Amino acid sequence: MTRQGLFLSAWIALLIAATPAAAQRVDTPTSGVNKLVRTPLPYWQVGDVDRELSRLCSMGQFNQRAMYRFSAHFSGNNGQSLVGGAKGSGLNLVDPLSRANPEFDYWFYRDRTANCIVFRAAVDGSGVRRDGPLPTNPPFRPTR
């Protein structure tokens, strides 16, 4: 190997070693939507509002990894919306502060906006909601 070839090989090895983040990059699936629920009920019946997580969502600290990768479509006359979902176990969830609880599913209304609202719904092992009666009133409205 020539001196130039050795220099080039060393330079490439140095570049590869200097960028370990590129080698460990995790791709986020962004194609496709899995619609989990379609219902005529209002969107606020998906779960209970979690004010702390809603605040973190507004600041980009608790969000869906891929917007609407898992979604619920509420199509009734009252409370029409499409909300995105994530599992407390971390599926489709960005949670750098580790605030998620694996016993809950999280639903995002207006994710990645200043008016984000996070709903949480307790689930058992089968994925069925197990907490009390559904709320009948719309959730709080965030103040500016």
CSV table of N, CA and C in Angstrom, one decimal:
chain,number,residue,atom,x,y,z
A,1,MET,N,0.8,-1.2,0.0
A,1,MET,CA,0.0,0.0,0.0
A,1,MET,C,0.9,1.2,0.0
A,2,THR,N,0.5,2.2,-0.8
A,2,THR,CA,1.3,3.4,-0.9
A,2,THR,C,1.1,4.3,0.3
A,3,ARG,N,1.9,5.3,0.4
A,3,ARG,CA,1.8,6.3,1.5
A,3,ARG,C,0.4,7.0,1.4
A,4,GLN,N,0.0,7.4,0.2
A,4,GLN,CA,-1.2,8.1,0.0
A,4,GLN,C,-2.4,7.2,0.3
A,5,GLY,N,-2.3,5.9,0.0
A,5,GLY,CA,-3.4,4.9,0.3
A,5,GLY,C,-3.5,4.8,1.8
A,6,LEU,N,-2.4,4.7,2.5
A,6,LEU,CA,-2.4,4.6,3.9
A,6,LEU,C,-3.0,5.8,4.6
A,7,PHE,N,-2.6,7.0,4.1
A,7,PHE,CA,-3.2,8.2,4.6
A,7,PHE,C,-4.7,8.3,4.4
A,8,LEU,N,-5.2,7.9,3.2
A,8,LEU,CA,-6.6,7.9,2.9
A,8,LEU,C,-7.3,6.9,3.8
A,9,SER,N,-6.8,5.7,4.0
A,9,SER,CA,-7.4,4.7,4.9
A,9,SER,C,-7.5,5.2,6.3
A,10,ALA,N,-6.4,5.9,6.8
A,10,ALA,CA,-6.4,6.4,8.1
A,10,ALA,C,-7.5,7.5,8.3
A,11,TRP,N,-7.6,8.4,7.2
A,11,TRP,CA,-8.5,9.5,7.3
A,11,TRP,C,-10.0,8.9,7.3
A,12,ILE,N,-10.3,7.9,6.5
A,12,ILE,CA,-11.6,7.3,6.5
A,12,ILE,C,-11.9,6.7,7.8
A,13,ALA,N,-11.0,6.0,8.4
A,13,ALA,CA,-11.2,5.3,9.7
A,13,ALA,C,-11.4,6.4,10.8
A,14,LEU,N,-10.7,7.5,10.7
A,14,LEU,CA,-10.9,8.6,11.7
A,14,LEU,C,-12.3,9.2,11.5
A,15,LEU,N,-12.7,9.4,10.3
A,15,LEU,CA,-14.1,9.9,10.1
A,15,LEU,C,-15.2,9.0,10.6
A,16,ILE,N,-15.0,7.7,10.4
A,16,ILE,CA,-16.0,6.7,10.9
A,16,ILE,C,-16.0,6.7,12.4
A,17,ALA,N,-14.8,6.7,13.0
A,17,ALA,CA,-14.7,6.7,14.5
A,17,ALA,C,-15.3,8.0,15.1
A,18,ALA,N,-15.2,9.1,14.4
A,18,ALA,CA,-15.6,10.4,15.0
A,18,ALA,C,-17.1,10.6,14.9
A,19,THR,N,-17.8,9.7,14.2
A,19,THR,CA,-19.3,9.9,14.0
A,19,THR,C,-20.0,8.6,14.5
A,20,PRO,N,-19.9,8.3,15.8
A,20,PRO,CA,-20.6,7.1,16.2
A,20,PRO,C,-22.1,7.3,16.2
A,21,ALA,N,-22.6,8.5,16.3
A,21,ALA,CA,-24.1,8.7,16.3
A,21,ALA,C,-24.7,8.3,15.0
A,22,ALA,N,-24.0,8.5,13.9
A,22,ALA,CA,-24.5,8.1,12.6
A,22,ALA,C,-24.6,6.6,12.5
A,23,ALA,N,-23.7,5.9,13.1
A,23,ALA,CA,-23.7,4.5,13.1
A,23,ALA,C,-24.8,3.9,13.9
A,24,GLN,N,-25.3,4.7,15.0
A,24,GLN,CA,-26.3,4.2,15.9
A,24,GLN,C,-27.7,4.8,15.6
A,25,ARG,N,-27.8,5.5,14.5
A,25,ARG,CA,-29.1,6.1,14.2
A,25,ARG,C,-30.2,5.1,14.1
A,26,VAL,N,-31.3,5.5,14.7
A,26,VAL,CA,-32.5,4.7,14.7
A,26,VAL,C,-33.5,5.4,13.8
A,27,ASP,N,-34.0,4.7,12.7
A,27,ASP,CA,-34.9,5.2,11.8
A,27,ASP,C,-36.3,5.2,12.4
A,28,THR,N,-37.1,6.2,12.3
A,28,THR,CA,-38.5,6.2,12.7
A,28,THR,C,-39.4,5.9,11.6
A,29,PRO,N,-40.3,4.9,11.8
A,29,PRO,CA,-41.2,4.7,10.7
A,29,PRO,C,-42.2,5.8,10.6
A,30,THR,N,-42.3,6.4,9.4
A,30,THR,CA,-43.2,7.5,9.2
A,30,THR,C,-44.3,7.2,8.2
A,31,SER,N,-44.2,6.0,7.5
A,31,SER,CA,-45.2,5.7,6.5
A,31,SER,C,-46.3,4.8,7.1
A,32,GLY,N,-47.5,5.0,6.7
A,32,GLY,CA,-48.6,4.1,7.1
A,32,GLY,C,-49.2,4.6,8.4
A,33,VAL,N,-50.5,4.4,8.5
A,33,VAL,CA,-51.2,4.7,9.7
A,33,VAL,C,-52.0,3.5,10.1
A,34,ASN,N,-52.0,3.2,11.4
A,34,ASN,CA,-52.8,2.1,12.0
A,34,ASN,C,-53.9,2.7,12.7
A,35,LYS,N,-55.1,2.7,12.1
A,35,LYS,CA,-56.3,3.3,12.7
A,35,LYS,C,-56.8,2.3,13.7
A,36,LEU,N,-56.7,2.5,15.0
A,36,LEU,CA,-57.1,1.6,16.0
A,36,LEU,C,-58.6,1.7,16.4
A,37,VAL,N,-59.1,2.9,16.3
A,37,VAL,CA,-60.5,3.1,16.7
A,37,VAL,C,-61.2,4.0,15.8
A,38,ARG,N,-62.5,3.7,15.5
A,38,ARG,CA,-63.3,4.6,14.7
A,38,ARG,C,-64.7,4.6,15.5
A,39,THR,N,-65.1,5.8,15.9
A,39,THR,CA,-66.3,5.9,16.8
A,39,THR,C,-67.0,7.2,16.6
A,40,PRO,N,-68.3,7.2,16.8
A,40,PRO,CA,-69.1,8.5,16.8
A,40,PRO,C,-69.0,9.3,18.1
A,41,LEU,N,-68.3,8.7,19.1
A,41,LEU,CA,-68.2,9.4,20.4
A,41,LEU,C,-67.3,10.6,20.3
A,42,PRO,N,-67.4,11.6,21.2
A,42,PRO,CA,-66.5,12.8,21.2
A,42,PRO,C,-65.1,12.4,21.6
A,43,TYR,N,-64.1,13.1,21.1
A,43,TYR,CA,-62.7,12.7,21.3
A,43,TYR,C,-62.3,12.7,22.8
A,44,TRP,N,-62.9,13.6,23.6
A,44,TRP,CA,-62.5,13.7,25.0
A,44,TRP,C,-62.8,12.5,25.8
A,45,GLN,N,-63.6,11.5,25.2
A,45,GLN,CA,-63.9,10.3,26.0
A,45,GLN,C,-62.8,9.2,25.8
A,46,VAL,N,-61.7,9.5,25.1
A,46,VAL,CA,-60.6,8.6,25.0
A,46,VAL,C,-59.9,8.3,26.3
A,47,GLY,N,-59.9,9.2,27.2
A,47,GLY,CA,-59.2,9.0,28.5
A,47,GLY,C,-59.3,10.3,29.3
A,48,ASP,N,-58.5,10.3,30.4
A,48,ASP,CA,-58.5,11.4,31.3
A,48,ASP,C,-57.4,12.4,30.9
A,49,VAL,N,-57.6,13.7,31.0
A,49,VAL,CA,-56.6,14.7,30.7
A,49,VAL,C,-55.5,14.6,31.7
A,50,ASP,N,-54.2,14.6,31.3
A,50,ASP,CA,-53.1,14.6,32.2
A,50,ASP,C,-52.5,16.0,31.9
A,51,ARG,N,-52.7,16.9,32.9
A,51,ARG,CA,-52.2,18.3,32.7
A,51,ARG,C,-50.7,18.4,32.6
A,52,GLU,N,-50.0,17.6,33.4
A,52,GLU,CA,-48.5,17.7,33.4
A,52,GLU,C,-48.0,17.2,32.1
A,53,LEU,N,-48.5,16.1,31.6
A,53,LEU,CA,-48.0,15.6,30.3
A,53,LEU,C,-48.4,16.5,29.2
A,54,SER,N,-49.6,17.1,29.3
A,54,SER,CA,-50.0,18.1,28.3
A,54,SER,C,-49.0,19.2,28.2
A,55,ARG,N,-48.5,19.7,29.4
A,55,ARG,CA,-47.6,20.8,29.4
A,55,ARG,C,-46.2,20.3,28.8
A,56,LEU,N,-45.8,19.1,29.1
A,56,LEU,CA,-44.6,18.6,28.5
A,56,LEU,C,-44.7,18.4,27.0
A,57,CYS,N,-45.9,18.0,26.6
A,57,CYS,CA,-46.2,17.8,25.1
A,57,CYS,C,-46.0,19.2,24.4
A,58,SER,N,-46.6,20.2,25.0
A,58,SER,CA,-46.5,21.6,24.4
A,58,SER,C,-45.0,22.0,24.3
A,59,MET,N,-44.1,21.5,25.2
A,59,MET,CA,-42.7,21.9,25.2
A,59,MET,C,-41.9,20.9,24.4
A,60,GLY,N,-42.5,19.9,23.7
A,60,GLY,CA,-41.7,18.9,23.0
A,60,GLY,C,-41.0,17.9,23.8
A,61,GLN,N,-41.5,17.6,25.0
A,61,GLN,CA,-40.8,16.7,25.9
A,61,GLN,C,-41.6,15.4,26.1
A,62,PHE,N,-42.8,15.3,25.5
A,62,PHE,CA,-43.6,14.1,25.6
A,62,PHE,C,-44.5,14.1,24.4
A,63,ASN,N,-44.1,13.4,23.3
A,63,ASN,CA,-44.8,13.4,22.1
A,63,ASN,C,-44.8,12.1,21.4
A,64,GLN,N,-45.6,12.0,20.3
A,64,GLN,CA,-45.6,10.8,19.5
A,64,GLN,C,-44.3,10.8,18.7
A,65,ARG,N,-43.7,9.6,18.5
A,65,ARG,CA,-42.5,9.5,17.7
A,65,ARG,C,-42.9,9.8,16.2
A,66,ALA,N,-43.9,9.1,15.7
A,66,ALA,CA,-44.4,9.4,14.4
A,66,ALA,C,-45.9,9.8,14.5
A,67,MET,N,-46.1,11.0,14.0
A,67,MET,CA,-47.5,11.6,14.2
A,67,MET,C,-48.5,10.6,13.5
A,68,TYR,N,-49.6,10.3,14.3
A,68,TYR,CA,-50.7,9.5,13.9
A,68,TYR,C,-50.3,8.1,13.4
A,69,ARG,N,-49.2,7.6,13.8
A,69,ARG,CA,-48.8,6.2,13.4
A,69,ARG,C,-49.9,5.3,14.0
A,70,PHE,N,-50.4,5.5,15.2
A,70,PHE,CA,-51.5,4.8,15.7
A,70,PHE,C,-52.6,5.9,16.0
A,71,SER,N,-53.8,5.8,15.5
A,71,SER,CA,-54.7,6.8,15.6
A,71,SER,C,-56.1,6.3,16.0
A,72,ALA,N,-56.9,7.3,16.5
A,72,ALA,CA,-58.3,7.0,16.8
A,72,ALA,C,-59.1,8.2,16.1
A,73,HIS,N,-60.2,7.8,15.4
A,73,HIS,CA,-60.9,8.7,14.6
A,73,HIS,C,-62.3,8.9,15.3
A,74,PHE,N,-62.6,10.1,15.7
A,74,PHE,CA,-63.9,10.4,16.4
A,74,PHE,C,-64.7,11.2,15.4
A,75,SER,N,-65.8,10.6,14.9
A,75,SER,CA,-66.5,11.2,13.8
A,75,SER,C,-67.9,11.6,14.1
A,76,GLY,N,-68.3,11.7,15.3
A,76,GLY,CA,-69.7,12.1,15.6
A,76,GLY,C,-69.9,13.5,15.4
A,77,ASN,N,-71.2,14.0,15.6
A,77,ASN,CA,-71.5,15.4,15.5
A,77,ASN,C,-70.9,16.3,16.5
A,78,ASN,N,-70.5,15.7,17.6
A,78,ASN,CA,-69.9,16.5,18.7
A,78,ASN,C,-68.6,15.9,19.0
A,79,GLY,N,-67.5,16.8,19.0
A,79,GLY,CA,-66.2,16.3,19.3
A,79,GLY,C,-65.5,15.6,18.2
A,80,GLN,N,-65.6,16.0,17.0
A,80,GLN,CA,-64.9,15.3,15.9
A,80,GLN,C,-63.4,15.6,16.0
A,81,SER,N,-62.6,14.5,15.8
A,81,SER,CA,-61.2,14.7,15.8
A,81,SER,C,-60.5,13.4,15.4
A,82,LEU,N,-59.2,13.6,15.1
A,82,LEU,CA,-58.3,12.5,14.9
A,82,LEU,C,-57.2,12.7,16.0
A,83,VAL,N,-57.0,11.7,16.8
A,83,VAL,CA,-56.0,11.8,17.9
A,83,VAL,C,-55.0,10.7,17.6
A,84,GLY,N,-53.7,11.0,17.9
A,84,GLY,CA,-52.6,10.0,17.8
A,84,GLY,C,-52.4,9.3,19.1
A,85,GLY,N,-51.9,8.0,19.0
A,85,GLY,CA,-51.7,7.3,20.2
A,85,GLY,C,-50.3,6.8,20.4
A,86,ALA,N,-50.0,6.4,21.6
A,86,ALA,CA,-48.7,5.8,22.0
A,86,ALA,C,-48.9,5.0,23.2
A,87,LYS,N,-48.0,4.0,23.4
A,87,LYS,CA,-48.1,3.1,24.5
A,87,LYS,C,-47.2,3.6,25.6
A,88,GLY,N,-47.6,3.4,26.9
A,88,GLY,CA,-46.7,3.8,28.0
A,88,GLY,C,-45.4,3.0,28.0
A,89,SER,N,-45.4,1.9,27.3
A,89,SER,CA,-44.2,1.0,27.3
A,89,SER,C,-43.1,1.7,26.4
A,90,GLY,N,-43.5,2.7,25.6
A,90,GLY,CA,-42.5,3.4,24.8
A,90,GLY,C,-42.8,3.3,23.3
A,91,LEU,N,-43.8,2.4,22.9
A,91,LEU,CA,-44.1,2.3,21.5
A,91,LEU,C,-44.7,3.6,20.9
A,92,ASN,N,-44.0,4.1,19.9
A,92,ASN,CA,-44.4,5.4,19.3
A,92,ASN,C,-44.4,6.6,20.2
A,93,LEU,N,-43.5,6.6,21.2
A,93,LEU,CA,-43.5,7.6,22.2
A,93,LEU,C,-42.1,8.2,22.4
A,94,VAL,N,-42.0,9.5,22.4
A,94,VAL,CA,-40.8,10.3,22.7
A,94,VAL,C,-41.0,10.8,24.1
A,95,ASP,N,-40.1,10.3,25.1
A,95,ASP,CA,-40.3,10.6,26.5
A,95,ASP,C,-38.9,10.7,27.1
A,96,PRO,N,-38.2,11.8,26.8
A,96,PRO,CA,-36.8,11.9,27.4
A,96,PRO,C,-36.8,12.0,28.9
A,97,LEU,N,-37.9,12.4,29.5
A,97,LEU,CA,-37.9,12.6,31.0
A,97,LEU,C,-38.4,11.4,31.7
A,98,SER,N,-38.8,10.3,31.0
A,98,SER,CA,-39.3,9.0,31.5
A,98,SER,C,-40.5,9.2,32.4
A,99,ARG,N,-41.5,9.9,31.9
A,99,ARG,CA,-42.7,10.2,32.6
A,99,ARG,C,-43.8,9.2,32.3
A,100,ALA,N,-43.7,8.4,31.3
A,100,ALA,CA,-44.7,7.4,30.9
A,100,ALA,C,-44.8,6.3,31.9
A,101,ASN,N,-46.0,5.8,32.0
A,101,ASN,CA,-46.3,4.6,32.8
A,101,ASN,C,-46.8,3.5,31.9
A,102,PRO,N,-46.2,2.3,32.0
A,102,PRO,CA,-46.5,1.2,31.1
A,102,PRO,C,-48.0,0.7,31.2
A,103,GLU,N,-48.7,1.1,32.3
A,103,GLU,CA,-50.0,0.7,32.5
A,103,GLU,C,-51.0,1.6,31.8
A,104,PHE,N,-50.5,2.6,31.0
A,104,PHE,CA,-51.4,3.5,30.3
A,104,PHE,C,-51.1,3.6,28.9
A,105,ASP,N,-52.2,3.9,28.1
A,105,ASP,CA,-52.0,4.3,26.7
A,105,ASP,C,-52.2,5.8,26.7
A,106,TYR,N,-51.4,6.5,25.8
A,106,TYR,CA,-51.5,8.0,25.8
A,106,TYR,C,-52.0,8.4,24.4
A,107,TRP,N,-52.9,9.3,24.4
A,107,TRP,CA,-53.6,9.8,23.2
A,107,TRP,C,-53.3,11.3,23.1
A,108,PHE,N,-52.9,11.8,21.9
A,108,PHE,CA,-52.5,13.2,21.7
A,108,PHE,C,-53.4,13.9,20.8
A,109,TYR,N,-53.9,15.0,21.3
A,109,TYR,CA,-54.8,15.9,20.6
A,109,TYR,C,-54.0,17.2,20.3
A,110,ARG,N,-53.8,17.6,19.1
A,110,ARG,CA,-53.0,18.7,18.7
A,110,ARG,C,-51.5,18.5,19.1
A,111,ASP,N,-51.0,17.4,18.9
A,111,ASP,CA,-49.6,17.1,19.3
A,111,ASP,C,-48.7,18.0,18.5
A,112,ARG,N,-47.6,18.4,19.2
A,112,ARG,CA,-46.5,19.3,18.6
A,112,ARG,C,-47.0,20.7,18.4
A,113,THR,N,-48.0,21.1,19.2
A,113,THR,CA,-48.4,22.5,19.2
A,113,THR,C,-48.4,23.0,20.6
A,114,ALA,N,-48.6,24.3,20.8
A,114,ALA,CA,-48.6,24.9,22.1
A,114,ALA,C,-49.9,24.5,22.9
A,115,ASN,N,-50.9,24.0,22.1
A,115,ASN,CA,-52.2,23.7,22.7
A,115,ASN,C,-52.4,22.2,22.8
A,116,CYS,N,-51.3,21.4,22.9
A,116,CYS,CA,-51.4,20.0,23.0
A,116,CYS,C,-52.1,19.5,24.2
A,117,ILE,N,-53.0,18.5,24.1
A,117,ILE,CA,-53.6,17.9,25.2
A,117,ILE,C,-53.3,16.4,25.2
A,118,VAL,N,-52.8,15.9,26.3
A,118,VAL,CA,-52.5,14.4,26.4
A,118,VAL,C,-53.6,13.8,27.3
A,119,PHE,N,-54.2,12.8,26.7
A,119,PHE,CA,-55.1,11.9,27.5
A,119,PHE,C,-54.4,10.6,27.8
A,120,ARG,N,-54.8,10.1,29.0
A,120,ARG,CA,-54.2,8.8,29.4
A,120,ARG,C,-55.4,7.9,29.7
A,121,ALA,N,-55.2,6.6,29.3
A,121,ALA,CA,-56.3,5.6,29.5
A,121,ALA,C,-55.6,4.4,30.1
A,122,ALA,N,-56.0,4.0,31.3
A,122,ALA,CA,-55.4,2.8,31.9
A,122,ALA,C,-55.9,1.6,31.1
A,123,VAL,N,-55.0,0.6,30.9
A,123,VAL,CA,-55.3,-0.6,30.2
A,123,VAL,C,-54.8,-1.8,30.9
A,124,ASP,N,-55.5,-2.9,30.8
A,124,ASP,CA,-55.0,-4.1,31.4
A,124,ASP,C,-54.1,-4.8,30.3
A,125,GLY,N,-53.7,-6.0,30.6
A,125,GLY,CA,-52.8,-6.8,29.7
A,125,GLY,C,-53.4,-7.0,28.3
A,126,SER,N,-54.7,-7.0,28.2
A,126,SER,CA,-55.4,-7.2,26.9
A,126,SER,C,-55.5,-6.0,26.1
A,127,GLY,N,-55.2,-4.8,26.7
A,127,GLY,CA,-55.3,-3.6,26.0
A,127,GLY,C,-56.7,-2.9,26.1
A,128,VAL,N,-57.5,-3.5,27.0
A,128,VAL,CA,-58.9,-2.9,27.2
A,128,VAL,C,-58.8,-1.9,28.3
A,129,ARG,N,-59.5,-0.8,28.1
A,129,ARG,CA,-59.6,0.3,29.1
A,129,ARG,C,-60.2,-0.2,30.4
A,130,ARG,N,-59.6,0.0,31.5
A,130,ARG,CA,-60.2,-0.5,32.8
A,130,ARG,C,-60.5,0.5,33.8
A,131,ASP,N,-60.3,1.8,33.5
A,131,ASP,CA,-60.6,2.8,34.6
A,131,ASP,C,-62.1,3.2,34.5
A,132,GLY,N,-62.5,4.0,35.4
A,132,GLY,CA,-63.9,4.4,35.6
A,132,GLY,C,-64.7,4.8,34.4
A,133,PRO,N,-65.9,5.5,34.6
A,133,PRO,CA,-66.8,5.9,33.5
A,133,PRO,C,-66.1,6.9,32.6
A,134,LEU,N,-66.6,7.0,31.4
A,134,LEU,CA,-66.1,8.0,30.5
A,134,LEU,C,-66.5,9.4,30.8
A,135,PRO,N,-65.7,10.4,30.6
A,135,PRO,CA,-66.0,11.8,30.9
A,135,PRO,C,-67.1,12.3,30.0
A,136,THR,N,-68.0,13.1,30.5
A,136,THR,CA,-69.1,13.6,29.6
A,136,THR,C,-68.8,15.1,29.2
A,137,ASN,N,-67.9,15.8,29.8
A,137,ASN,CA,-67.6,17.2,29.4
A,137,ASN,C,-66.3,17.2,28.6
A,138,PRO,N,-66.1,18.2,27.8
A,138,PRO,CA,-64.9,18.4,27.1
A,138,PRO,C,-63.7,18.7,28.0
A,139,PRO,N,-62.5,18.5,27.6
A,139,PRO,CA,-61.4,18.7,28.5
A,139,PRO,C,-61.1,20.2,28.7
A,140,PHE,N,-60.2,20.5,29.6
A,140,PHE,CA,-59.8,21.9,29.8
A,140,PHE,C,-59.2,22.5,28.6
A,141,ARG,N,-59.3,23.8,28.5
A,141,ARG,CA,-58.8,24.5,27.4
A,141,ARG,C,-57.5,25.2,27.9
A,142,PRO,N,-56.3,24.9,27.3
A,142,PRO,CA,-55.1,25.5,27.8
A,142,PRO,C,-55.1,27.0,27.6
A,143,THR,N,-54.6,27.7,28.6
A,143,THR,CA,-54.5,29.1,28.5
A,143,THR,C,-53.2,29.5,27.9
A,144,ARG,N,-53.1,30.6,27.3
A,144,ARG,CA,-51.9,31.1,26.6
A,144,ARG,C,-51.1,31.9,27.6
